[in-house]
CSV table of C-alpha atoms in Angstrom, one decimal:
chain,number,residue,atom,x,y,z
A,48,VAL,CA,-46.2,-18.5,20.8
A,49,GLN,CA,-48.5,-16.4,18.7
A,50,SER,CA,-47.4,-13.2,20.4
A,51,ALA,CA,-43.7,-14.0,19.6
A,52,ARG,CA,-44.7,-14.4,15.9
A,53,LEU,CA,-46.7,-11.2,15.9
A,54,PHE,CA,-43.7,-9.3,17.4
A,55,TYR,CA,-41.4,-10.9,14.8
A,56,LEU,CA,-43.8,-9.8,11.9
A,57,HIS,CA,-43.9,-6.2,13.2
A,58,LEU,CA,-40.2,-6.1,13.9
A,59,SER,CA,-39.3,-7.5,10.5
A,60,LYS,CA,-41.5,-4.9,8.8
A,61,THR,CA,-39.7,-2.2,10.8
A,62,LEU,CA,-36.3,-3.5,9.9
A,63,THR,CA,-37.0,-4.0,6.2
A,64,ALA,CA,-38.5,-0.6,5.9
A,65,ALA,CA,-35.2,0.8,7.4
A,66,GLY,CA,-33.1,-1.1,4.8
A,67,TYR,CA,-32.3,-4.3,6.6
A,68,VAL,CA,-32.6,-7.5,4.6
A,69,PRO,CA,-33.3,-11.0,6.0
A,70,ILE,CA,-30.8,-13.5,4.9
A,71,VAL,CA,-32.0,-16.3,2.6
A,72,CYS,CA,-31.1,-19.3,4.9
A,73,ASP,CA,-32.6,-17.8,8.1
A,74,ALA,CA,-35.4,-15.2,8.2
A,75,CYS,CA,-34.5,-14.3,11.8
A,76,VAL,CA,-31.1,-12.9,10.7
A,77,PHE,CA,-31.1,-9.5,9.1
A,78,ASN,CA,-28.2,-7.7,7.4
A,79,THR,CA,-27.5,-4.2,6.3
A,80,THR,CA,-24.4,-2.5,4.8
A,81,ASN,CA,-23.6,1.2,5.0
A,82,THR,CA,-22.0,3.3,2.2
A,83,LYS,CA,-18.5,2.4,3.5
A,84,GLY,CA,-19.2,-1.3,3.1
A,85,THR,CA,-19.5,-1.9,6.9
A,86,GLN,CA,-21.9,-4.7,7.7
A,87,LEU,CA,-24.4,-4.9,10.6
A,88,ILE,CA,-26.0,-8.2,11.4
A,89,ILE,CA,-29.0,-8.8,13.7
A,90,ALA,CA,-30.0,-12.2,14.9
A,91,LEU,CA,-33.4,-12.5,16.5
A,92,HIS,CA,-34.8,-15.1,18.9
A,93,VAL,CA,-38.3,-14.3,20.3
A,94,ASP,CA,-37.6,-10.9,22.0
A,95,ASP,CA,-33.8,-11.2,22.2
A,96,PHE,CA,-31.4,-9.5,19.8
A,97,LEU,CA,-27.7,-10.3,19.0
A,98,VAL,CA,-26.1,-7.4,17.1
A,99,THR,CA,-22.7,-7.4,15.5
A,100,CYS,CA,-20.9,-4.5,13.9
A,101,VAL,CA,-17.6,-2.7,14.1
A,102,ASP,CA,-19.3,0.7,13.6
A,103,ILE,CA,-20.7,2.0,16.8
A,104,VAL,CA,-22.7,4.6,15.0
A,105,MET,CA,-24.6,1.9,13.1
A,106,ILE,CA,-25.4,0.1,16.3
A,107,LYS,CA,-26.6,3.4,17.9
A,108,ASP,CA,-28.8,4.1,14.8
A,109,LEU,CA,-30.4,0.6,15.2
A,110,LYS,CA,-31.0,1.2,18.9
A,111,LEU,CA,-32.7,4.5,18.1
A,112,LEU,CA,-34.9,2.8,15.5
A,113,ILE,CA,-36.0,0.2,18.0
A,114,LYS,CA,-36.6,2.7,20.8
A,115,SER,CA,-38.5,5.1,18.5
A,116,THR,CA,-40.7,2.3,17.2
A,117,TYR,CA,-41.5,0.6,20.5
A,118,THR,CA,-41.9,3.6,22.8
A,119,ASP,CA,-44.9,2.2,24.5
A,120,TYR,CA,-43.2,-1.1,25.5
């Protein structure tokens, strides 16, 4: 259980540094909006991600962020 929390803490720092904001009612759901107003939402559960967005470029940017941050894993 502690390892899941440590992963969450590190991941949330990574996401907030990249401009993602946790929503008020659930700290495991992050949101960001690009300059066109397109929204990307990430829901986290332990080490699983659910990502929703209509802009494939935003999804690819998120994947690149995760891959570049966690290269050793």
